[in-house]
Amino acid sequence: AQSVTQLGSHVSVSEGALVLLRCNYSSSVPPYLFWYVQYPNQGLQLLLKYTTGATLVKGINGFEAEFKKSETSFHLTKPSAHMSDAAEYFCAVTLSGGYNKLIFGAGTRLAVHP
Amino acid sequence: DTGVSQDPRHKITKRGQNVTFRCDPISEHNRLYWYRQTLGQGPEFLTYFQNEAQLEKSRLLSDRFSAERPKGSFSTLEIQRTEQGDSAMYLCASSLDTQYFGPGTRLTVL
């Protein structure tokens, strides 16, 4: 069975500081991994995804994530936080092929303060 | 590309009433998914369709819930005899490979 653990339900950073949101996954088969962002009262927007190939994945809005198989991790980073990055972030996993259901973590709420 | 749309965006109903939600996927997407998200949690899978065929249903989908995708285009999710525990955001996603989400329908059961 697949699962996702997001460490830290709330993360607070200063504007301009590094953003690091942690995600660890469990999967018995090679996973596809995703980060989605959700703004209040809205649906989920895809930030980036890892399928195969390069383990460092770049996404929208300056975010990137690195797939580390040995650590079963897929942490999300951004070098410099912006006020507009304040939102809820979800890590998700699915089986290779990406056609199956997404299994989500519980989410991390990112606050950015001046 | 108009994205995934859902209607209504908000629904308030009384316990025991039936409600129906609609999802219109991105036009060329053959797969359609329904998820439920409660406050402070990540979305949980409910069911998915490939074209008009319903291929998987979660155990979360009790017999009060039914979903259809009659012509392989839009989908409906109906909840019969709503309970307060059904209050949640209901999200629809469509895909060819990557899932793209709609804005959701927020259901409040009084």
Tab-separated table of C-alpha atoms in Angstrom, chain B residues 7 29 34-35 43 62-63 105 109:
chain	number	residue	atom	x	y	z
B	7	ASP	CA	-21.244	23.146	-10.117
B	29	HIS	CA	-9.532	13.871	-20.895
B	34	TRP	CA	-13.859	12.333	-7.440
B	35	TYR	CA	-12.194	13.118	-4.109
B	43	PRO	CA	-8.136	14.904	-0.401
B	62	SER	CA	-21.129	4.213	1.030
B	63	ASP	CA	-24.347	3.050	-0.608
B	105	THR	CA	-18.051	21.983	-4.350
B	109	VAL	CA	-25.121	19.696	5.937
